[in-house]
Coordinates of C-alpha atoms and ligand atoms in Angstrom, one line a residue:
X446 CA 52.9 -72.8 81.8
X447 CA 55.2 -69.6 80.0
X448 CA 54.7 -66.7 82.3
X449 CA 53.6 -63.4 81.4
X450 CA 54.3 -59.9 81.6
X451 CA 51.5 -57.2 81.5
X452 CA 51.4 -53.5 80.6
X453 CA 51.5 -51.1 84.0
X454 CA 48.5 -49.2 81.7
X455 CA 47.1 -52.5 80.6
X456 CA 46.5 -51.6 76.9
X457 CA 49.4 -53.8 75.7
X458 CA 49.7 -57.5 74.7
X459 CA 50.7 -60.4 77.0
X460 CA 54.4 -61.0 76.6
X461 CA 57.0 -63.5 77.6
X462 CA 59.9 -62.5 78.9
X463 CA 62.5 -62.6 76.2
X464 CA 59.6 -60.4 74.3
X465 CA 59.3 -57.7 77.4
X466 CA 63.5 -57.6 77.3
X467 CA 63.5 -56.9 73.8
X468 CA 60.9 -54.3 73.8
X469 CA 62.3 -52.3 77.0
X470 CA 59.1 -50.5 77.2
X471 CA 55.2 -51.9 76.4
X472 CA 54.0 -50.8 72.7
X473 CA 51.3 -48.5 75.3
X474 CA 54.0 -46.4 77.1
X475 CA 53.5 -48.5 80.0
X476 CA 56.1 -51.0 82.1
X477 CA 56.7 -54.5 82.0
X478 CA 54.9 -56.2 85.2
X479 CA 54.3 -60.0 86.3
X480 CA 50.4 -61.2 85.8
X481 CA 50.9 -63.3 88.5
X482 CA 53.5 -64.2 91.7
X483 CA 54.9 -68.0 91.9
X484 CA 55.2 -68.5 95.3
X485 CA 58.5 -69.6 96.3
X486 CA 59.3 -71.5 100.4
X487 CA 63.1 -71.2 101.8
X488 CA 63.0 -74.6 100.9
X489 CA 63.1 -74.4 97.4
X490 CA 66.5 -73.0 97.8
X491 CA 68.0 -75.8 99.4
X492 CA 71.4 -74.5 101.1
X493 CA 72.3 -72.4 98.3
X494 CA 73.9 -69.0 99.4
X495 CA 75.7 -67.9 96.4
X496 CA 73.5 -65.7 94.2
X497 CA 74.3 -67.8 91.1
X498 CA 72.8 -70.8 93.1
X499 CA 69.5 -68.3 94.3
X500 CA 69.1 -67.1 91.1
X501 CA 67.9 -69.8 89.4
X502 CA 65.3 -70.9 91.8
X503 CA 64.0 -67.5 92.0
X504 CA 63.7 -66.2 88.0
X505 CA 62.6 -69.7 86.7
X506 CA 58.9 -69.0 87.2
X507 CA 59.7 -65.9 85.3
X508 CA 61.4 -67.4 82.1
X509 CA 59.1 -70.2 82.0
X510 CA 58.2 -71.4 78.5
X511 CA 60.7 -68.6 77.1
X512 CA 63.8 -69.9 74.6
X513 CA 66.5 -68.4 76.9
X514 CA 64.8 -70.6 80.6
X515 CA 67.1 -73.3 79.5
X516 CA 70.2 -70.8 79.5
X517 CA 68.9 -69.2 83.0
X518 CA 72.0 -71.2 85.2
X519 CA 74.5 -70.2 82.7
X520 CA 73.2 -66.7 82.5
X521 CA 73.4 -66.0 85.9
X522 CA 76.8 -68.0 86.3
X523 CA 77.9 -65.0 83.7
X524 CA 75.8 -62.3 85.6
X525 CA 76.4 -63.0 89.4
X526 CA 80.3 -63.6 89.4
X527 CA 80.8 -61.2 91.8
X528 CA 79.3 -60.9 95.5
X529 CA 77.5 -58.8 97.4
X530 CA 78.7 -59.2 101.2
X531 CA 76.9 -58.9 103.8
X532 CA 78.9 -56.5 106.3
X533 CA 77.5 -56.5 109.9
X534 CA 77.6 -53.1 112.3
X535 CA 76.9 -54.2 115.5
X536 CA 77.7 -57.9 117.5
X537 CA 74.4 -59.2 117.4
X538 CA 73.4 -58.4 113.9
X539 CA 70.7 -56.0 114.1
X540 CA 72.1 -53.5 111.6
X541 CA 74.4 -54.3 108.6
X542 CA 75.0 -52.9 105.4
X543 CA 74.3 -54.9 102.4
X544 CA 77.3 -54.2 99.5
X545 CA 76.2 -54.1 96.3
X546 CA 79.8 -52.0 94.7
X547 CA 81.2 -55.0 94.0
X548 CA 80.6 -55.2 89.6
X549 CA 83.3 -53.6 87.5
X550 CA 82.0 -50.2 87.7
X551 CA 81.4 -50.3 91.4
X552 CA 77.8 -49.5 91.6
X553 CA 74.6 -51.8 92.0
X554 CA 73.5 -51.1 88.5
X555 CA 76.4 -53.8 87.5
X556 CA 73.7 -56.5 88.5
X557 CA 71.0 -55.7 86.6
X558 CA 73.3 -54.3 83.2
X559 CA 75.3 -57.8 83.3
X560 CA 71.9 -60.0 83.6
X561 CA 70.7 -57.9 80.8
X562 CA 74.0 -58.3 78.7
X563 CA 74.2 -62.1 78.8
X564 CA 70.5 -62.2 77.6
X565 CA 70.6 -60.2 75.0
X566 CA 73.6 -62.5 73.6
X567 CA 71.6 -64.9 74.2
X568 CA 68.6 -64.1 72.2
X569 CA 67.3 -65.4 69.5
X570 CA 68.8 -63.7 66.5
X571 CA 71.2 -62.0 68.1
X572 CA 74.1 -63.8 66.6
X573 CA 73.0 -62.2 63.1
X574 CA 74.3 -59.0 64.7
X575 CA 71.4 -56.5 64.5
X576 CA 71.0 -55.1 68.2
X577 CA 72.4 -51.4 69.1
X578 CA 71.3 -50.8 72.3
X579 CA 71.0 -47.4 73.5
X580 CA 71.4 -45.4 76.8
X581 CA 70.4 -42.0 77.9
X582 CA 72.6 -41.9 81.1
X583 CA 73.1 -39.5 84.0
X584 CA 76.2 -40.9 85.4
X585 CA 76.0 -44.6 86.7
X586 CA 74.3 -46.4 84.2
X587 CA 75.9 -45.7 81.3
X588 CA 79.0 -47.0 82.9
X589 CA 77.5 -50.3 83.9
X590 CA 75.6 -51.0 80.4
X591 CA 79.0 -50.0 78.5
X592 CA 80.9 -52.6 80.6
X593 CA 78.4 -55.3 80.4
X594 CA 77.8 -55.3 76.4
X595 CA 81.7 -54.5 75.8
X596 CA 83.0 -56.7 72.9
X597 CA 79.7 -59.0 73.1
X598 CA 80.1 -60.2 69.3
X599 CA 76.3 -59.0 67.3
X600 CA 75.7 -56.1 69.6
X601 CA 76.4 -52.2 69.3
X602 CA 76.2 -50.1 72.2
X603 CA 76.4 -46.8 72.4
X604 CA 75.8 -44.0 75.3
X605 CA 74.5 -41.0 75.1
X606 CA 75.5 -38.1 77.9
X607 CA 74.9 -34.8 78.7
X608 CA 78.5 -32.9 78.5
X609 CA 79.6 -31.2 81.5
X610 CA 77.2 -32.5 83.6
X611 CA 78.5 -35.7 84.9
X612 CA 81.7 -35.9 86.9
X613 CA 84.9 -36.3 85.5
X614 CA 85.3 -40.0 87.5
X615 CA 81.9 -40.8 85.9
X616 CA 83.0 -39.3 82.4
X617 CA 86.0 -41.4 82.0
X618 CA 83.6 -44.8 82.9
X619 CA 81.7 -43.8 80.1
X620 CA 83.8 -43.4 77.6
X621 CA 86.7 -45.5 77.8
X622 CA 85.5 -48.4 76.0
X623 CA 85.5 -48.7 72.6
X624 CA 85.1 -51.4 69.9
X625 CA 81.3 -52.3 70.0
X626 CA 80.9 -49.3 72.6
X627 CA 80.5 -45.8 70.8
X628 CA 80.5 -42.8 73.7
X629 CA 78.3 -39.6 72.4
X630 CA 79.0 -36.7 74.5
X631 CA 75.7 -34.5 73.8
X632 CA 75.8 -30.7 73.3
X633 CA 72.8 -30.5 76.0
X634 CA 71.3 -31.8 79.3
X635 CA 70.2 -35.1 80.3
X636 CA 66.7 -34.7 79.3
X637 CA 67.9 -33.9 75.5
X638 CA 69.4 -37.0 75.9
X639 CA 66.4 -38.8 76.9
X640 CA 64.7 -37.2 74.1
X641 CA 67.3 -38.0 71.3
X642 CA 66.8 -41.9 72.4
X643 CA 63.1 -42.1 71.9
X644 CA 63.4 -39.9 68.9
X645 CA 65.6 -42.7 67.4
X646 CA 63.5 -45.7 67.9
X647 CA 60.7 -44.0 65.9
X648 CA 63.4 -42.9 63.3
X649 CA 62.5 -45.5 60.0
X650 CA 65.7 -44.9 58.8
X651 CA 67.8 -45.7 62.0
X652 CA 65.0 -48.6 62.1
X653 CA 66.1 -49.9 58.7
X654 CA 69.9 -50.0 59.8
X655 CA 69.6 -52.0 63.4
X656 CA 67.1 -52.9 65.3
X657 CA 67.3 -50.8 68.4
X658 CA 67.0 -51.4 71.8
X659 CA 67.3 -50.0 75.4
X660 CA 68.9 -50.6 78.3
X661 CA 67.2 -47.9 80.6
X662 CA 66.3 -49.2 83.8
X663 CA 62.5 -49.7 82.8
X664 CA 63.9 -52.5 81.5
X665 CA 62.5 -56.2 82.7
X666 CA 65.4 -57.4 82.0
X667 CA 67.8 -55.2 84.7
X668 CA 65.0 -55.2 87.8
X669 CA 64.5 -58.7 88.1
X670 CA 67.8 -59.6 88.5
X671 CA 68.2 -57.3 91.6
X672 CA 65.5 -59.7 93.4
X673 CA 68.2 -61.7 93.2
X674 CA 70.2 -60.1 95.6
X675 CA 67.5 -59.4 98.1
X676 CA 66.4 -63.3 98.4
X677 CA 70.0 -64.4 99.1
X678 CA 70.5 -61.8 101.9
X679 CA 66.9 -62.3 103.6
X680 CA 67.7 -66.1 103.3
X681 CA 70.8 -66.0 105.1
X682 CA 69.5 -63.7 107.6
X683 CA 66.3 -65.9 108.1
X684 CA 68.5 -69.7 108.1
X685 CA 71.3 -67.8 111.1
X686 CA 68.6 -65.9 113.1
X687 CA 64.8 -67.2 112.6
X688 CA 63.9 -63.9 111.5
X689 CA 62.9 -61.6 108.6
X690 CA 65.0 -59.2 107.2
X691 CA 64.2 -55.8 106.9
X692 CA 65.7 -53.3 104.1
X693 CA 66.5 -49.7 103.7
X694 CA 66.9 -48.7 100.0
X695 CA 68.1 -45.7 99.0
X696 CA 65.7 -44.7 96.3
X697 CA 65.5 -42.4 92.6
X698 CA 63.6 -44.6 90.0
X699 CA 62.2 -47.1 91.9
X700 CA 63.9 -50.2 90.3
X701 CA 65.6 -51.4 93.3
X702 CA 63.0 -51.0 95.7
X703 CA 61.1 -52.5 93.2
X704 CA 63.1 -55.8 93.1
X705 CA 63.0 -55.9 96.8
X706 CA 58.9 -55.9 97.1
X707 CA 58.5 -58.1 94.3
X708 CA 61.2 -60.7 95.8
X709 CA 58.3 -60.1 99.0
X710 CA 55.8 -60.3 96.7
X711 CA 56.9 -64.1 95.9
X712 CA 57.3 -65.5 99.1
X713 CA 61.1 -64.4 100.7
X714 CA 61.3 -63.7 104.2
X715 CA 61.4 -59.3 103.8
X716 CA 59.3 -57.3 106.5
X717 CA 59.8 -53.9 106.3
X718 CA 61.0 -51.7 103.1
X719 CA 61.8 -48.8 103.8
X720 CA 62.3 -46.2 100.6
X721 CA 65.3 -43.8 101.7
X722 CA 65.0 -40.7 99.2
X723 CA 67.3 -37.4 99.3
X724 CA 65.7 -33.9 98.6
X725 CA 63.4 -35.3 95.8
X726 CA 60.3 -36.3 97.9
X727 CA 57.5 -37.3 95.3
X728 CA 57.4 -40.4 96.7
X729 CA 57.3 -39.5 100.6
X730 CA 55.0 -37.2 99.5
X731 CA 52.5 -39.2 98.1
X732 CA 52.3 -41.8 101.2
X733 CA 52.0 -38.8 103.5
X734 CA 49.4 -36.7 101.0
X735 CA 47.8 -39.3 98.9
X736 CA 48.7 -36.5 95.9
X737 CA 50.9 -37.8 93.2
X738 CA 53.3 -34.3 92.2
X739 CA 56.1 -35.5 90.0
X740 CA 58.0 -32.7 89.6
X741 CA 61.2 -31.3 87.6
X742 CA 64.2 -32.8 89.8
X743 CA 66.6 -31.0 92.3
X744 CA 70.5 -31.4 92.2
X745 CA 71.6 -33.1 96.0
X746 CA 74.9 -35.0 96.9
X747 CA 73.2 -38.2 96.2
X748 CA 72.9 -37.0 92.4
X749 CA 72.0 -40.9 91.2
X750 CA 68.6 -40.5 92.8
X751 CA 68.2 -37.0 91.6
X752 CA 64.5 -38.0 90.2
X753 CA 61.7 -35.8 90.5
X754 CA 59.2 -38.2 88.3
X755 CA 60.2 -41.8 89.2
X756 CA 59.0 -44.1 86.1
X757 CA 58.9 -47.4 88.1
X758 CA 56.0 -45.5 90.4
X759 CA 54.0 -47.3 88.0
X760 CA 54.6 -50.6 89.0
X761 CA 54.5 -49.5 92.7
X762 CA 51.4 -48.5 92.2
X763 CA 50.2 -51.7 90.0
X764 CA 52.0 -54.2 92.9
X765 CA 49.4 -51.8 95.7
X766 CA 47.0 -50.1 93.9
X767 CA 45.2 -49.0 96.9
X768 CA 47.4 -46.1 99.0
X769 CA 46.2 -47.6 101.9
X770 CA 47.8 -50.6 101.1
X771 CA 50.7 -48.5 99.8
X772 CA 51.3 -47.6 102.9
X773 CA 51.4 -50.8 105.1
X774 CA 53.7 -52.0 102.6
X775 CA 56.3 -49.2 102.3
X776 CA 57.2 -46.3 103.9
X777 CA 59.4 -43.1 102.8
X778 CA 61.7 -40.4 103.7
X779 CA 63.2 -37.6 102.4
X780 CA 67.0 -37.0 103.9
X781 CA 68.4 -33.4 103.4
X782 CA 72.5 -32.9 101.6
X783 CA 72.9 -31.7 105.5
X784 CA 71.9 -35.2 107.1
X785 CA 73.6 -37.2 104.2
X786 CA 77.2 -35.1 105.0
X787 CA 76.6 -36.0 108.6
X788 CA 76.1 -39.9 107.7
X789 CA 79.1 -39.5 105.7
X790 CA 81.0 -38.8 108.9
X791 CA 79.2 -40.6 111.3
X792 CA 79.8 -43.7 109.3
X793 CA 83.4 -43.1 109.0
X794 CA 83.8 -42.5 113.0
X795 CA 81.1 -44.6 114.3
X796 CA 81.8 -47.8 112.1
X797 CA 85.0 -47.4 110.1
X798 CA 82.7 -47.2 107.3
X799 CA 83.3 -45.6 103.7
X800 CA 79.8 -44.5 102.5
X801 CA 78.9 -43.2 99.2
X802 CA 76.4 -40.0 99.6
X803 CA 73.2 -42.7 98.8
X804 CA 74.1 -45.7 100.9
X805 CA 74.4 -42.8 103.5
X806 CA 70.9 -41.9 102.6
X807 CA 70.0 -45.2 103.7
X808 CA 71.8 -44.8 107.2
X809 CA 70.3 -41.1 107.8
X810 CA 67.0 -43.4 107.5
X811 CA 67.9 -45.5 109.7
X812 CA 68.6 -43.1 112.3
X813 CA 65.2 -41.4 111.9
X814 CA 63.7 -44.9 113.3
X815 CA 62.4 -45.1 116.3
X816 CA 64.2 -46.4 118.9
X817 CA 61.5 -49.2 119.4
X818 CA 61.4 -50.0 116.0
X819 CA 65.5 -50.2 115.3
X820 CA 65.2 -52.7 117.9
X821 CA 62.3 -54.8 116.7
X822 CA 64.0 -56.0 113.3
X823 CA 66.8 -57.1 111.7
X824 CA 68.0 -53.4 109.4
X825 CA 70.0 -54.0 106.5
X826 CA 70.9 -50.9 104.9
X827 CA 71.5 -51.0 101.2
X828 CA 75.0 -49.8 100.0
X829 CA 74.7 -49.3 96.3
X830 CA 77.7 -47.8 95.0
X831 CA 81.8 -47.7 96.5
X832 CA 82.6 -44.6 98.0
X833 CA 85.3 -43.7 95.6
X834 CA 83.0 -42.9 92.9
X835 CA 82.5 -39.8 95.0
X836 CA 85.2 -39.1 96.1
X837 CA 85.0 -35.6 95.5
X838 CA 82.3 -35.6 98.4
X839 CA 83.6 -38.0 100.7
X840 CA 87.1 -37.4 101.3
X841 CA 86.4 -33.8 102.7
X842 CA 83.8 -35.3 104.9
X843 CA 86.4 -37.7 107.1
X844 CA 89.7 -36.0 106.6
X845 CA 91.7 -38.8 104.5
X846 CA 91.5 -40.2 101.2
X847 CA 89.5 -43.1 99.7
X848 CA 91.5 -45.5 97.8
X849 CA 89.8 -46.7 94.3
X850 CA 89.3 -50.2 94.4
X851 CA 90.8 -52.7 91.7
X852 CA 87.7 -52.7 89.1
X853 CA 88.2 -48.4 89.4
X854 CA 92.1 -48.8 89.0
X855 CA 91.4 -50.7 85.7
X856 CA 88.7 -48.9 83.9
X857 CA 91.4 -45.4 84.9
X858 CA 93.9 -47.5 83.2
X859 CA 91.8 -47.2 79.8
X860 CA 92.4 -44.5 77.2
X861 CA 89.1 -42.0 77.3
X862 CA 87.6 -41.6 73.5
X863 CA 84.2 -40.4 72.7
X864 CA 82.7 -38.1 69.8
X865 CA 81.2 -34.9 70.9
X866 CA 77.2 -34.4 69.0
X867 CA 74.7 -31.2 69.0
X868 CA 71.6 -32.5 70.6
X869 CA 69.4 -33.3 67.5
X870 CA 68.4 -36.5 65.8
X871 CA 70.9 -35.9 63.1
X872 CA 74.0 -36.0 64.8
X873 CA 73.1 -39.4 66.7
X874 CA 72.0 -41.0 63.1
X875 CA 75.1 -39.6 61.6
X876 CA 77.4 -40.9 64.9
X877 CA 76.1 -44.1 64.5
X878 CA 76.7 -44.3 61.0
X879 CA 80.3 -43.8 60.9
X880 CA 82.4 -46.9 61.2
X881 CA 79.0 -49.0 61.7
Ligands
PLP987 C1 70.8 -45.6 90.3 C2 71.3 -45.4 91.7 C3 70.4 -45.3 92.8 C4 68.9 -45.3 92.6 O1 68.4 -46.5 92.3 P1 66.9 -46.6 91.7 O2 66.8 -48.0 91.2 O3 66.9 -45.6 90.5 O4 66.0 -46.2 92.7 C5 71.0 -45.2 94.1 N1 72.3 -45.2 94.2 C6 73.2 -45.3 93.2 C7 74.6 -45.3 93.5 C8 72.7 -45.4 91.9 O5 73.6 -45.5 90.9

């Protein structure tokens, strides 16, 4: 039996999953979601803890009857050769923090970029050297698809961002690559980016050149991965204390919650998910309203989940179409710059803990909790990028300095070169011309 990925909008094709990868997004506008759930049992897993092990369990349902299933333990070998430590706050384990900073560009998007990278080499026909893959990026994942896809042999990459509006830390992660990785600094604002990569998809003459692809996080191919992470953790935490494990995710797009409530979905001991947002509150909205606002974002401390129209709401909504549904499964909250400083420092003097502004999101979540209901599960708050990425914020917060770690000290290490571009189709078909 191959498995099969729908259309969100349902006017698409059924697709494999080395079909749904290559296409990014359904020919119908919609996303990539599964037609049905495998049901996995912790037994399946054996005594496997290390995600390379869990991954293969847990995605073979979803390659099934594709040409890369065969490749799935190599592929995730490649992927998950780094961990994602499970860092307890309290002696009996009722509250730990789940790090996810561990990937070369020290933010959870490394998972899901690096899964996506050794597929693509992997695909048929990609040794004939016809993919570009292109990224609109705000910050983070640029960074993360640039390092996955650097010097893979048949594959361009190249990253488009809005000048002056990321921060100089995040600037020099996206452009100090080279070789297959070509860095556009845009003359314009994120959503010009945005624009400038769907304009070039439908561009026949770009077409003609490469066959294009994406590596935005609508991608199939960079969500499911992420399950990954939450099936070893709720595995451990099940096999040590008999119990579920419960997750706060700090929220923008979706995906990662996503992966969470599909690895659920499947069978893996989860309870609660709880979706920690910052200032942007469609979401919270929605479960407290039943109205659906998206709504042009607002700039907060926790800028990587500065989304005011999450795209993956479309496969929350497919997984529970019914908002009362919605609402056993999930619940939201919306935690003010104000709350997230006060994490910040909390974290620091409570715990010894360095917190990024989001994976302080998560703990400001935490702390909204009834007392009751802290007690009654097993809280792990997700952590998705290293403090040092914002540094700028943090180290004002708890009076010292945070110290980059190894995979940040090596990526600074790199010469920065990127070409600067006006904001029109031109420019990009002109930047990817030169020296292609
Ligand atoms: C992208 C990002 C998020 C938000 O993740 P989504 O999958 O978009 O919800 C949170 N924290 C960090 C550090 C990120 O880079």
């Amino acid at each position: 039996m191959s498995a099969q990925f729908a259309s969100s909008r349902g006017h698409a094709a059924l697709v494999g999953f080395g079909a749904a990868l290559r296409q990014g997004l359904a020919p119908d506008g919609g996303l990539y979601v599964p037609v049905s759930w495998p049901q996995l049992t912790p037994r399946q897993f054996g005594d496997h803890s290390a995600l390379a092990e869990i991954a293969v369990p847990l995605l073979e349902p979803w390659l099934a009857g594709d040409a890369l299933a065969p490749l799935l333990p190599e592929i995730a070998a490649e992927a998950f050769n780094f961990p994602a430590p499970l860092v307890p706050l309290d002696a009996d384990g009722r509250l730990a923090v789940l790090e996810l900073f561990h990937g070369p560009t020290a933010a959870f998007k490394d998972f899901g970029a690096r899964f996506l990278a050794a597929c693509f080499a992997r695909l048929p026909g990609a040794a004939a050297g016809r993919i570009t893959i292109l990224v609109a990026t705000s910050g983070d994942t640029g960074g993360a698809v640039a390092a996955a896809f650097h010097r893979r042999p048949g594959i361009e990459v190249a990253v488009l961002f809005p000048k002056g509006r990321v921060s100089p830390t995040q600037e020099h992660q996206l452009t100090c690559w080279g070789d297959n990785v070509r860095s556009l600094r845009v003359r314009g604002t994120f959503d010009d980016c945005q624009r400038l990569v769907k304009q070039a998809f439908l561009d026949p003459e770009l077409g003609a050149r490469a066959s294009l692809s994406s590596a935005n996080s609508i991608n199939l191919g960079r969500l499911l991965p992420q399950a990954v992470y939450y099936a070893a953790t709720s595995l451990a935490i099940q096999r040590r204390y008999g119990e579920p494990a419960s997750f706060i995710v700090p929220s923008g797009n979706l995906g990662n919650a996503l992966a969470c409530l599909w690895a659920r979905r499947m069978g893996l001991p989860i309870a609660e998910v709880v979706l920690a947002h910052n200032a942007n509150r469609p979401v919270p909205d929605y479960l407290d309203s039943g109205d659906w606002r998206p709504r042009a974002s607002v700039a907060t401390l926790a800028s990587a989940m500065d989304v005011g129209d999450p795209s993956n709401m479309e496969r929350l909504r497919a997984l529970y179409p019914g908002l009362a549904e919605l609402r056993t499964a999930v619940s939201a909250c919306s935690i003010s710059d104000e709350e997230i400083r006060e994490r910040i420092r909390a974290g620091y003097h409570d715990f010894g803990q360095l917190w990024c502004p989001h994976t302080a999101t998560a703990a400001a979540a935490w702390y909204r909790l009834s007392p009751e209901r802290r007690r009654a599960r097993r809280w792990v708050l997700v952590s998705t990028a290293h403090a040092a990425k914002f540094r700028e914020i943090v180290e004002p917060l708890i009076g010292r300095p945070v110290a980059l770690p190894d995979s940040l000290v090596k990526l600074f290490a790199r010469p920065a070169q990127c070409v600067e571009i006006a904001a029109t189709l031109d420019a990009v078909r002109q930047a990817l011309q030169e020296g292609g």
